[in-house]
Short mmCIF file of C-alpha atoms and ligand atoms in Angstrom, two decimals:
data_model
loop_
_atom_site.label_atom_id
_atom_site.label_comp_id
_atom_site.label_asym_id
_atom_site.label_seq_id
_atom_site.Cartn_x
_atom_site.Cartn_y
_atom_site.Cartn_z
CA MET A 1454 2.27 -1.59 24.79
CA ARG A 1455 0.02 -1.26 27.82
CA LEU A 1456 -3.43 -0.14 26.76
CA SER A 1457 -3.74 2.04 29.87
CA ARG A 1458 -0.83 4.13 28.57
CA TYR A 1459 -1.75 4.04 24.90
CA PHE A 1460 -3.78 6.51 22.86
CA LEU A 1461 -6.49 4.44 21.23
CA PRO A 1462 -9.82 6.24 20.95
CA VAL A 1463 -12.13 3.30 20.16
CA ALA A 1464 -15.77 4.20 19.49
CA LYS A 1465 -18.72 1.90 20.16
CA GLU A 1466 -21.01 3.36 17.55
CA THR A 1467 -20.54 3.26 13.82
CA PRO A 1468 -19.76 6.84 12.76
CA SER A 1469 -22.53 8.24 10.58
CA GLU A 1470 -20.25 10.19 8.23
CA ALA A 1471 -18.62 7.04 6.83
CA GLN A 1472 -20.30 5.14 3.99
CA ILE A 1473 -18.05 2.15 3.56
CA VAL A 1474 -16.94 -0.39 6.10
CA SER A 1475 -13.19 0.31 5.93
CA HIS A 1476 -13.76 4.01 6.62
CA GLN A 1477 -16.16 3.18 9.47
CA LEU A 1478 -13.65 0.78 11.01
CA MET A 1479 -10.73 3.17 10.63
CA LEU A 1480 -12.67 5.79 12.58
CA ARG A 1481 -14.09 3.32 15.13
CA ALA A 1482 -10.78 1.57 15.80
CA GLY A 1483 -8.96 4.87 16.25
CA LEU A 1484 -6.68 4.82 13.20
CA ILE A 1485 -7.49 8.24 11.80
CA LYS A 1486 -9.23 11.49 12.57
CA GLN A 1487 -10.55 13.66 9.79
CA GLN A 1488 -8.96 17.10 9.89
CA GLN A 1489 -10.76 18.54 6.85
CA ALA A 1490 -12.30 17.04 3.73
CA GLY A 1491 -9.90 14.38 2.44
CA VAL A 1492 -7.17 15.26 4.96
CA TYR A 1493 -6.52 13.05 7.99
CA VAL A 1494 -4.53 12.88 11.17
CA TRP A 1495 -2.93 9.45 11.48
CA LEU A 1496 -3.37 8.51 15.12
CA PRO A 1497 -0.71 6.26 16.74
CA PHE A 1498 -2.49 3.00 15.88
CA GLY A 1499 -3.18 4.03 12.29
CA LEU A 1500 0.37 5.25 11.85
CA LYS A 1501 1.66 1.87 13.00
CA VAL A 1502 -0.30 0.14 10.22
CA LEU A 1503 0.75 2.74 7.66
CA ARG A 1504 4.40 2.19 8.60
CA ASN A 1505 4.06 -1.60 8.38
CA ILE A 1506 2.66 -1.32 4.86
CA GLU A 1507 5.31 1.22 3.90
CA LYS A 1508 8.01 -1.16 5.10
CA ILE A 1509 6.88 -3.99 2.84
CA VAL A 1510 6.48 -1.65 -0.13
CA ARG A 1511 10.00 -0.33 0.52
CA GLU A 1512 11.55 -3.78 0.90
CA GLU A 1513 10.13 -4.92 -2.43
CA GLN A 1514 11.19 -1.72 -4.22
CA ASP A 1515 14.71 -2.16 -2.85
CA ARG A 1516 14.73 -5.83 -3.85
CA SER A 1517 13.85 -4.87 -7.42
CA GLY A 1518 16.88 -2.56 -7.57
CA ALA A 1519 15.05 0.76 -7.28
CA LEU A 1520 16.82 3.40 -5.16
CA GLU A 1521 15.05 5.47 -2.56
CA LEU A 1522 15.34 9.25 -2.41
CA LEU A 1523 13.05 11.86 -0.93
CA MET A 1524 11.63 14.63 -3.05
CA PRO A 1525 9.91 17.74 -1.68
CA THR A 1526 6.14 18.07 -1.41
CA MET A 1527 6.43 21.71 -2.55
CA GLN A 1528 7.42 22.02 -6.19
CA SER A 1529 8.11 25.02 -8.40
CA ALA A 1530 5.62 25.83 -11.12
CA ASP A 1531 8.48 26.55 -13.52
CA LEU A 1532 9.44 22.88 -13.73
CA TRP A 1533 5.87 22.04 -14.64
CA ARG A 1534 5.86 24.79 -17.26
CA GLU A 1535 8.86 23.06 -18.85
CA SER A 1536 6.96 19.81 -19.26
CA GLY A 1537 3.84 21.67 -20.35
CA ARG A 1538 1.73 20.17 -17.58
CA TYR A 1539 1.26 23.27 -15.42
CA ASP A 1540 -1.73 24.48 -17.41
CA ASP A 1541 -2.99 21.03 -18.38
CA TYR A 1542 -3.32 19.64 -14.88
CA GLY A 1543 -6.37 21.68 -13.98
CA ALA A 1544 -8.15 22.24 -10.70
CA GLU A 1545 -6.85 19.06 -9.08
CA MET A 1546 -3.50 20.78 -8.60
CA LEU A 1547 -3.15 22.87 -5.46
CA ARG A 1548 -1.44 26.08 -6.57
CA ILE A 1549 0.27 28.29 -4.01
CA LYS A 1550 2.23 31.55 -4.13
CA ASP A 1551 5.23 32.23 -1.94
CA ARG A 1552 6.01 35.67 -0.42
CA HIS A 1553 7.72 36.75 -3.62
CA GLU A 1554 4.57 35.94 -5.59
CA ARG A 1555 6.32 33.02 -7.22
CA ASP A 1556 4.05 30.14 -8.30
CA MET A 1557 4.49 26.92 -6.41
CA LEU A 1558 2.41 23.81 -6.06
CA PHE A 1559 1.91 20.91 -3.69
CA GLY A 1560 3.05 17.93 -5.76
CA PRO A 1561 0.29 15.62 -7.05
CA THR A 1562 3.05 13.42 -8.58
CA ALA A 1563 6.77 13.95 -9.28
CA GLU A 1564 7.74 13.21 -12.91
CA GLU A 1565 9.11 16.74 -13.38
CA VAL A 1566 11.13 16.87 -10.16
CA VAL A 1567 12.78 13.50 -10.72
CA THR A 1568 13.50 14.23 -14.38
CA ASP A 1569 15.25 17.42 -13.28
CA VAL A 1570 17.40 15.40 -10.84
CA VAL A 1571 18.40 12.92 -13.51
CA ARG A 1572 19.17 15.48 -16.23
CA THR A 1573 21.43 17.27 -13.75
CA TYR A 1574 23.61 14.28 -12.87
CA ILE A 1575 23.24 11.47 -15.40
CA ARG A 1576 25.36 11.87 -18.52
CA SER A 1577 26.08 8.43 -19.89
CA TYR A 1578 24.38 5.14 -20.79
CA LYS A 1579 26.79 3.58 -18.29
CA ASP A 1580 24.77 5.10 -15.43
CA LEU A 1581 21.62 3.36 -16.66
CA PRO A 1582 19.25 1.67 -16.04
CA LEU A 1583 18.18 3.80 -13.10
CA ASN A 1584 15.01 3.65 -11.06
CA LEU A 1585 14.44 6.25 -8.33
CA TYR A 1586 11.52 6.11 -5.92
CA ASN A 1587 10.17 7.92 -2.92
CA ILE A 1588 7.38 7.45 -0.43
CA GLN A 1589 5.99 10.91 0.02
CA TRP A 1590 2.75 12.79 0.64
CA LYS A 1591 0.87 14.02 -2.40
CA PHE A 1592 -1.99 16.46 -2.72
CA ARG A 1593 -4.77 16.29 -5.28
CA ASP A 1594 -7.73 18.56 -4.86
CA GLU A 1595 -10.21 15.80 -5.71
CA VAL A 1596 -13.72 17.02 -6.61
CA ARG A 1597 -15.27 14.41 -4.34
CA PRO A 1598 -12.88 13.16 -1.68
CA ARG A 1599 -14.64 10.16 -0.14
CA PHE A 1600 -14.35 6.81 1.56
CA GLY A 1601 -11.77 8.13 4.01
CA VAL A 1602 -8.18 7.47 3.02
CA MET A 1603 -9.26 5.64 -0.13
CA ARG A 1604 -9.84 8.87 -1.99
CA GLY A 1605 -8.16 11.52 0.06
CA ARG A 1606 -6.84 14.90 -0.99
CA GLU A 1607 -3.59 14.46 0.90
CA PHE A 1608 -2.34 10.88 0.60
CA LEU A 1609 0.84 8.85 0.85
CA MET A 1610 2.16 7.45 -2.42
CA LYS A 1611 5.12 5.33 -3.35
CA ASP A 1612 6.18 6.69 -6.71
CA ALA A 1613 9.04 5.24 -8.70
CA TYR A 1614 10.51 6.58 -11.95
CA SER A 1615 12.64 4.58 -14.36
CA PHE A 1616 15.21 5.98 -16.79
CA ASP A 1617 16.61 3.98 -19.71
CA ILE A 1618 18.61 4.48 -22.86
CA ASP A 1619 16.04 2.90 -25.18
CA ALA A 1620 12.48 1.63 -25.29
CA ASP A 1621 13.53 -2.04 -24.97
CA SER A 1622 15.27 -1.57 -21.68
CA ALA A 1623 12.52 0.80 -20.47
CA VAL A 1624 10.00 -1.97 -21.04
CA ASP A 1625 12.24 -4.26 -19.00
CA ALA A 1626 12.15 -1.66 -16.17
CA TYR A 1627 8.35 -1.79 -16.47
CA ARG A 1628 8.42 -5.56 -16.16
CA LYS A 1629 10.60 -5.39 -13.03
CA MET A 1630 8.07 -3.13 -11.35
CA PHE A 1631 5.22 -5.30 -12.59
CA LEU A 1632 6.73 -8.36 -10.89
CA ALA A 1633 7.71 -6.40 -7.78
CA TYR A 1634 4.07 -5.31 -7.46
CA LEU A 1635 2.76 -8.87 -7.64
CA ARG A 1636 5.11 -9.76 -4.77
CA THR A 1637 4.30 -6.61 -2.78
CA PHE A 1638 0.54 -7.06 -2.80
CA GLN A 1639 0.76 -10.73 -1.96
CA ARG A 1640 3.02 -10.00 1.02
CA LEU A 1641 0.36 -7.55 2.19
CA GLY A 1642 -2.10 -10.45 2.20
CA LEU A 1643 -3.81 -9.20 -0.96
CA ARG A 1644 -4.24 -10.48 -4.47
CA GLY A 1645 -3.18 -7.73 -6.88
CA VAL A 1646 -4.65 -8.35 -10.32
CA PRO A 1647 -2.97 -6.39 -13.14
CA MET A 1648 -5.39 -4.90 -15.64
CA ARG A 1649 -4.71 -2.94 -18.77
CA ALA A 1650 -5.57 0.67 -18.13
CA ALA A 1651 -6.02 4.09 -19.64
CA THR A 1652 -3.14 6.43 -18.88
CA GLY A 1653 -4.97 9.68 -18.01
CA PRO A 1654 -2.95 12.77 -17.08
CA ILE A 1655 0.29 10.79 -16.62
CA GLY A 1656 0.26 9.88 -20.33
CA GLY A 1657 1.99 7.18 -22.35
CA ASP A 1658 0.85 4.09 -24.18
CA LEU A 1659 1.50 1.13 -21.90
CA SER A 1660 -0.18 1.04 -18.55
CA HIS A 1661 -1.57 -1.36 -15.97
CA GLU A 1662 -3.63 -0.84 -12.88
CA PHE A 1663 -3.25 -3.24 -10.01
CA ILE A 1664 -6.63 -4.00 -8.55
CA ILE A 1665 -7.35 -5.82 -5.35
CA LEU A 1666 -10.61 -7.62 -4.96
CA ALA A 1667 -13.07 -6.34 -2.40
CA LYS A 1668 -16.87 -6.33 -2.27
CA ASN A 1669 -17.14 -2.52 -2.12
CA GLY A 1670 -14.56 -1.85 -4.80
CA GLU A 1671 -15.12 1.16 -7.04
CA SER A 1672 -14.85 -0.67 -10.34
CA ALA A 1673 -16.44 -3.84 -11.62
CA VAL A 1674 -13.74 -6.28 -12.72
CA PHE A 1675 -13.66 -9.55 -14.60
CA TYR A 1676 -10.64 -11.80 -14.59
CA ASP A 1677 -9.25 -15.24 -15.25
CA SER A 1678 -9.09 -17.47 -12.15
CA VAL A 1679 -5.41 -18.23 -12.87
CA TYR A 1680 -4.75 -14.94 -11.04
CA GLU A 1681 -5.86 -16.62 -7.82
CA ASP A 1682 -3.41 -19.49 -7.96
CA LYS A 1683 0.19 -18.36 -8.16
CA ASP A 1684 2.29 -17.61 -5.07
CA TRP A 1685 4.59 -14.73 -6.03
CA THR A 1686 6.27 -14.54 -2.65
CA THR A 1687 7.93 -17.91 -3.24
CA THR A 1688 8.55 -17.40 -6.96
CA ASP A 1689 12.20 -16.83 -7.75
CA ILE A 1690 12.43 -13.57 -9.69
CA SER A 1691 15.83 -12.28 -10.72
CA PHE A 1692 16.18 -8.49 -10.84
CA GLU A 1693 19.67 -8.61 -12.36
CA ASN A 1694 20.33 -6.82 -15.64
CA ASP A 1695 21.86 -9.70 -17.62
CA ASP A 1696 20.11 -10.96 -20.75
CA ALA A 1697 18.98 -14.25 -19.20
CA SER A 1698 17.24 -12.41 -16.33
CA LYS A 1699 15.65 -10.01 -18.80
CA SER A 1700 14.18 -12.76 -20.91
CA ALA A 1701 13.01 -14.64 -17.81
CA ARG A 1702 11.17 -11.49 -16.73
CA LYS A 1703 9.61 -11.09 -20.16
CA ALA A 1704 8.40 -14.69 -20.12
CA MET A 1705 6.93 -14.30 -16.63
CA VAL A 1706 5.09 -11.07 -17.40
CA ASP A 1707 3.85 -12.38 -20.76
CA GLU A 1708 2.51 -15.46 -19.01
CA VAL A 1709 0.65 -13.34 -16.46
CA LEU A 1710 -0.76 -11.09 -19.16
CA ALA A 1711 -1.92 -14.02 -21.26
CA ALA A 1712 -4.61 -14.44 -18.65
CA TYR A 1713 -7.44 -12.01 -19.15
CA ALA A 1714 -8.46 -9.27 -16.76
CA ALA A 1715 -10.17 -5.94 -17.24
CA THR A 1716 -12.40 -3.40 -15.58
CA ASP A 1717 -15.82 -2.50 -16.92
CA GLU A 1718 -14.43 0.88 -17.99
CA MET A 1719 -12.37 -0.86 -20.67
CA HIS A 1720 -15.52 -2.27 -22.34
CA GLU A 1721 -13.83 -5.58 -23.03
CA GLU A 1722 -16.45 -7.96 -21.72
CA GLU A 1723 -16.86 -9.55 -25.14
CA GLN A 1724 -13.16 -10.31 -25.47
CA PHE A 1725 -13.20 -11.68 -21.96
CA LEU A 1726 -16.03 -14.07 -22.77
CA ALA A 1727 -14.28 -15.10 -25.98
CA ASN A 1728 -10.89 -15.66 -24.35
CA VAL A 1729 -11.54 -17.19 -20.96
CA PRO A 1730 -13.06 -20.67 -20.57
CA GLU A 1731 -16.29 -20.60 -18.60
CA ASP A 1732 -15.00 -22.42 -15.52
CA ARG A 1733 -12.18 -19.89 -15.12
CA ARG A 1734 -14.28 -16.73 -15.41
CA ARG A 1735 -14.46 -14.63 -12.28
CA GLU A 1736 -16.26 -11.37 -11.69
CA GLY A 1737 -16.12 -9.04 -8.76
CA ARG A 1738 -15.37 -5.55 -7.64
CA GLY A 1739 -11.96 -4.07 -7.15
CA ILE A 1740 -9.94 -1.21 -5.70
CA GLU A 1741 -7.04 0.31 -7.63
CA VAL A 1742 -4.01 0.22 -5.34
CA GLY A 1743 -1.26 0.61 -7.91
CA HIS A 1744 -0.78 2.04 -11.37
CA ILE A 1745 2.23 1.74 -13.66
CA PHE A 1746 3.01 3.64 -16.85
CA PHE A 1747 5.52 3.52 -19.69
CA PHE A 1748 5.52 6.86 -21.49
CA GLY A 1749 8.83 7.04 -23.33
CA ASP A 1750 10.03 10.63 -23.80
CA LYS A 1751 6.86 12.47 -22.75
CA TYR A 1752 8.77 14.36 -20.01
CA SER A 1753 12.40 13.81 -20.95
CA LYS A 1754 11.98 15.40 -24.38
CA PRO A 1755 10.49 18.76 -23.37
CA MET A 1756 12.76 18.82 -20.31
CA ASN A 1757 15.78 17.95 -22.39
CA ALA A 1758 16.95 14.92 -20.37
CA LYS A 1759 19.54 13.17 -22.52
CA VAL A 1760 22.54 10.90 -22.11
CA MET A 1761 25.45 9.85 -24.28
CA GLY A 1762 24.90 6.41 -25.81
CA LYS A 1763 27.38 3.66 -26.69
CA ASP A 1764 27.25 4.98 -30.25
CA GLY A 1765 28.65 8.35 -29.14
CA LYS A 1766 25.34 10.09 -29.86
CA GLU A 1767 22.90 11.78 -27.50
CA HIS A 1768 19.72 9.88 -26.67
CA VAL A 1769 16.59 11.26 -25.04
CA LEU A 1770 15.80 9.18 -21.96
CA GLN A 1771 12.96 6.68 -21.98
CA MET A 1772 10.85 6.81 -18.85
CA GLY A 1773 8.16 5.04 -16.90
CA SER A 1774 6.46 5.80 -13.59
CA TYR A 1775 5.05 3.43 -11.01
CA GLY A 1776 2.69 4.35 -8.20
CA ILE A 1777 1.33 2.56 -5.15
CA GLY A 1778 -1.30 4.18 -2.95
CA VAL A 1779 0.28 3.47 0.43
CA SER A 1780 -2.34 5.26 2.55
CA ARG A 1781 -5.14 3.95 0.32
CA LEU A 1782 -3.86 0.45 1.03
CA VAL A 1783 -4.74 0.76 4.71
CA GLY A 1784 -8.40 1.17 3.72
CA ALA A 1785 -8.14 -1.40 0.95
CA VAL A 1786 -6.71 -4.06 3.27
CA ILE A 1787 -9.57 -3.51 5.73
CA GLU A 1788 -12.10 -3.54 2.90
CA ALA A 1789 -10.73 -6.93 1.82
CA SER A 1790 -10.32 -8.34 5.32
CA HIS A 1791 -12.85 -7.73 8.10
CA ASP A 1792 -15.92 -9.29 9.72
CA GLU A 1793 -18.84 -8.13 11.88
CA HIS A 1794 -16.51 -7.74 14.88
CA GLY A 1795 -13.96 -5.51 13.19
CA ILE A 1796 -10.66 -5.60 11.33
CA ILE A 1797 -8.75 -8.81 10.54
CA TRP A 1798 -5.15 -7.80 9.80
CA PRO A 1799 -3.08 -10.00 7.51
CA THR A 1800 -0.18 -11.26 9.70
CA GLU A 1801 2.56 -9.30 7.93
CA ILE A 1802 1.01 -5.92 8.69
CA ALA A 1803 -0.77 -6.54 12.00
CA PRO A 1804 0.12 -3.58 14.23
CA PHE A 1805 0.15 -5.72 17.38
CA ASN A 1806 0.50 -9.46 17.07
CA LEU A 1807 -0.39 -10.66 20.55
CA GLY A 1808 -3.25 -9.29 22.63
CA ILE A 1809 -3.17 -9.91 26.38
CA VAL A 1810 -6.57 -9.59 28.03
CA ASN A 1811 -6.52 -9.31 31.81
CA LEU A 1812 -10.03 -10.21 32.98
CA LYS A 1813 -9.41 -8.93 36.49
CA SER A 1814 -6.93 -6.08 36.59
CA GLY A 1815 -5.93 -5.53 40.22
CA ASP A 1816 -6.02 -9.25 41.06
CA THR A 1817 -2.44 -10.07 42.06
CA ALA A 1818 -2.27 -13.50 40.40
CA CYS A 1819 -3.81 -12.21 37.11
CA ASP A 1820 -1.61 -9.12 37.07
CA GLU A 1821 1.53 -11.18 37.67
CA LEU A 1822 0.83 -13.70 34.93
CA CYS A 1823 -0.11 -10.98 32.45
CA LYS A 1824 3.09 -9.11 33.26
CA LYS A 1825 5.12 -12.29 32.81
CA ILE A 1826 3.57 -12.99 29.39
CA TYR A 1827 3.97 -9.34 28.38
CA ASP A 1828 7.65 -9.22 29.35
CA LEU A 1829 8.45 -12.52 27.69
CA ALA A 1830 6.61 -11.59 24.46
CA THR A 1831 8.42 -8.23 24.38
CA ALA A 1832 11.78 -9.89 24.97
CA LYS A 1833 11.07 -12.33 22.12
CA GLY A 1834 10.46 -9.48 19.71
CA LEU A 1835 6.69 -9.84 19.50
CA ASP A 1836 4.64 -6.67 19.60
CA PRO A 1837 2.15 -7.35 22.42
CA LEU A 1838 -0.79 -5.14 23.41
CA TYR A 1839 -1.69 -5.64 27.07
CA ASP A 1840 -5.19 -4.60 28.11
CA ASP A 1841 -4.46 -3.77 31.75
CA ARG A 1842 -7.34 -1.32 32.10
CA ASP A 1843 -9.95 -1.52 34.80
CA GLU A 1844 -12.77 -2.32 32.34
CA ARG A 1845 -15.50 -4.92 31.84
CA ALA A 1846 -14.39 -8.14 30.10
CA GLY A 1847 -16.88 -7.54 27.28
CA ALA A 1848 -15.38 -4.15 26.48
CA LYS A 1849 -11.87 -5.64 26.45
CA PHE A 1850 -12.88 -8.45 24.05
CA ALA A 1851 -14.64 -5.97 21.78
CA THR A 1852 -11.60 -3.70 21.68
CA MET A 1853 -9.19 -6.52 20.76
CA ASP A 1854 -11.57 -7.68 18.03
CA VAL A 1855 -12.39 -4.30 16.49
CA ILE A 1856 -8.72 -3.34 16.22
CA GLY A 1857 -7.99 -6.84 14.90
CA VAL A 1858 -5.22 -8.27 17.08
CA PRO A 1859 -4.64 -11.66 15.36
CA LYS A 1860 -3.91 -13.73 18.46
CA GLN A 1861 -5.27 -13.01 21.90
CA VAL A 1862 -4.61 -14.64 25.26
CA VAL A 1863 -7.21 -14.28 27.98
CA ILE A 1864 -6.19 -14.44 31.64
CA GLY A 1865 -8.79 -14.74 34.41
CA PRO A 1866 -8.72 -15.70 38.12
CA ARG A 1867 -10.36 -19.12 37.60
CA GLY A 1868 -7.95 -20.08 34.81
CA VAL A 1869 -4.92 -18.91 36.73
CA ALA A 1870 -6.03 -21.01 39.74
CA ASN A 1871 -6.26 -24.05 37.43
CA GLY A 1872 -3.02 -23.26 35.57
CA ILE A 1873 -4.85 -22.46 32.35
CA VAL A 1874 -5.17 -19.57 29.85
CA GLU A 1875 -7.51 -19.21 26.89
CA VAL A 1876 -6.05 -18.48 23.47
CA LYS A 1877 -8.22 -16.92 20.80
CA ASN A 1878 -7.72 -16.72 17.06
CA ARG A 1879 -9.14 -13.39 15.87
CA LYS A 1880 -9.93 -14.59 12.37
CA THR A 1881 -11.73 -17.86 13.17
CA GLN A 1882 -12.90 -16.69 16.62
CA GLU A 1883 -11.80 -20.13 17.87
CA LYS A 1884 -10.85 -20.38 21.53
CA THR A 1885 -8.60 -23.07 22.96
CA GLU A 1886 -7.49 -23.65 26.51
CA MET A 1887 -3.79 -24.08 27.10
CA LYS A 1888 -1.69 -24.91 30.11
CA ILE A 1889 0.15 -21.80 31.25
CA GLU A 1890 3.57 -23.39 30.83
CA ASP A 1891 2.68 -24.62 27.31
CA PHE A 1892 1.58 -21.12 26.35
CA LEU A 1893 4.80 -19.61 27.71
CA LYS A 1894 6.78 -22.22 25.78
CA SER A 1895 4.88 -21.33 22.58
CA ILE A 1896 6.12 -17.75 22.94
CA GLU A 1897 9.67 -18.94 23.59
N1 LIG B 2444 3.04 9.32 -11.24
C1 LIG B 2444 2.15 8.19 -11.38
C2 LIG B 2444 2.78 6.93 -10.91
S1 LIG B 2444 4.06 7.17 -9.83
C3 LIG B 2444 0.86 8.45 -10.65
O1 LIG B 2444 0.68 9.48 -10.04
N2 LIG B 2444 -0.06 7.48 -10.75
S2 LIG B 2444 -1.55 7.52 -10.18
O2 LIG B 2444 -2.17 8.78 -10.44
O3 LIG B 2444 -2.22 6.39 -10.73
O4 LIG B 2444 -1.46 7.34 -8.63
C4 LIG B 2444 -0.81 6.22 -8.11
C5 LIG B 2444 -1.61 5.57 -7.00
O5 LIG B 2444 -1.89 6.50 -5.97
C6 LIG B 2444 -2.97 5.07 -7.44
O6 LIG B 2444 -2.89 3.77 -7.98
C7 LIG B 2444 -3.74 5.06 -6.12
O7 LIG B 2444 -3.52 3.84 -5.43
C8 LIG B 2444 -3.11 6.19 -5.36
N3 LIG B 2444 -3.98 7.38 -5.36
C9 LIG B 2444 -4.25 8.21 -6.40
N4 LIG B 2444 -5.11 9.17 -6.04
C10 LIG B 2444 -5.40 8.97 -4.73
C11 LIG B 2444 -6.22 9.63 -3.77
N5 LIG B 2444 -6.92 10.72 -4.10
N6 LIG B 2444 -6.28 9.14 -2.50
C12 LIG B 2444 -5.57 8.05 -2.17
N7 LIG B 2444 -4.77 7.38 -3.03
C13 LIG B 2444 -4.69 7.83 -4.29
#
């Protein structure tokens, strides 16, 4: 992309309406524009990041065997009356009437809709286990929307729903998602620590939040340092349904959960101190980016979702649900990874991965070399951002840094005359000179 043709409204000043650094940077670097309280326009650059995160979340859901569908944002109140949640949900639910005065709502979650799909089509244990997910906008009329996309009213969620014949296999579905989440967050460059959690309005009796560590996190967390060590992206996890894979998953999850982690809300500090040796105790603050629930027949029973079992009898389905805050993750990643110059994107989600800074746009030699690098990088499948604007060098450097392009190449008249470019690492701010031909080869 040529910056002169892009839409990237970068602001010099820190916006006064934003209290935390990720929100400030998302506004400054031109990712989002607030449209109303808790509702945002995703500008082209922000949308690129959102899509990159979505892609990783989707890949890991698919890998785990979950199947993607797309459910509507608008749901009928009648379905929610069947589950009994229409009245319970309270003011957080946005209730709407259509022209026939029928009650509708903008979905805050989708247990009812997905249960209705499954009860319509699934008749036999042979069709199970089944896990259906979608990545769809939700609306919750939060009392205090704040911190930008971290607590929005309209937000993008990945929500998966598992259906099983009995509690044993439902718990296995829970474990699959648990392991898929560990992989997902690590691929996003984050450390997702699972913590036992209260279940709230989703209900059920087994639940974990996935918390990522960041200085400005909403909850205080304490955890065992073993959570910092394991690399889940290289761990071989089988998502097959044979018994050996199931018991391998159980062993893996049990091992993870043997380590201690909790938020201050759980009031478990004493157990933590008793269970975790001093040198492994870690404390910090965290942001909830995922939440998983096993709730058995809470929805399937009132909604009458049953299948025929091997025994020839009808069984009420056992369910779980599994959320990831996809739009929240954009803020959370920035919260966990930035410096005084701006955003530092983890490589897997960086919206542009090579910045090309032309120090003298209009100078034939500089323009030609920049164009050559740009064309080559594009041909090689990189996603370069070429600052070809007629701007001061300082402004160009600041832009590349605030939007967090991981690797930047700087081209100026003196360097070109000497056959040299400067390559900068965004994270370390290290600059190294390279011969032009060596740099071109490194792209090749
Ligand atoms: N149905 C279940 C799981 S699919 C559910 O709704 N779970 S939840 O309420 O915990 O939400 C799932 C995730 O969505 C949360 O972990 C959080 O990351 C994200 N989320 C929830 N509320 C908001 C919000 N107001 N703004 C941004 N993200 C949110």
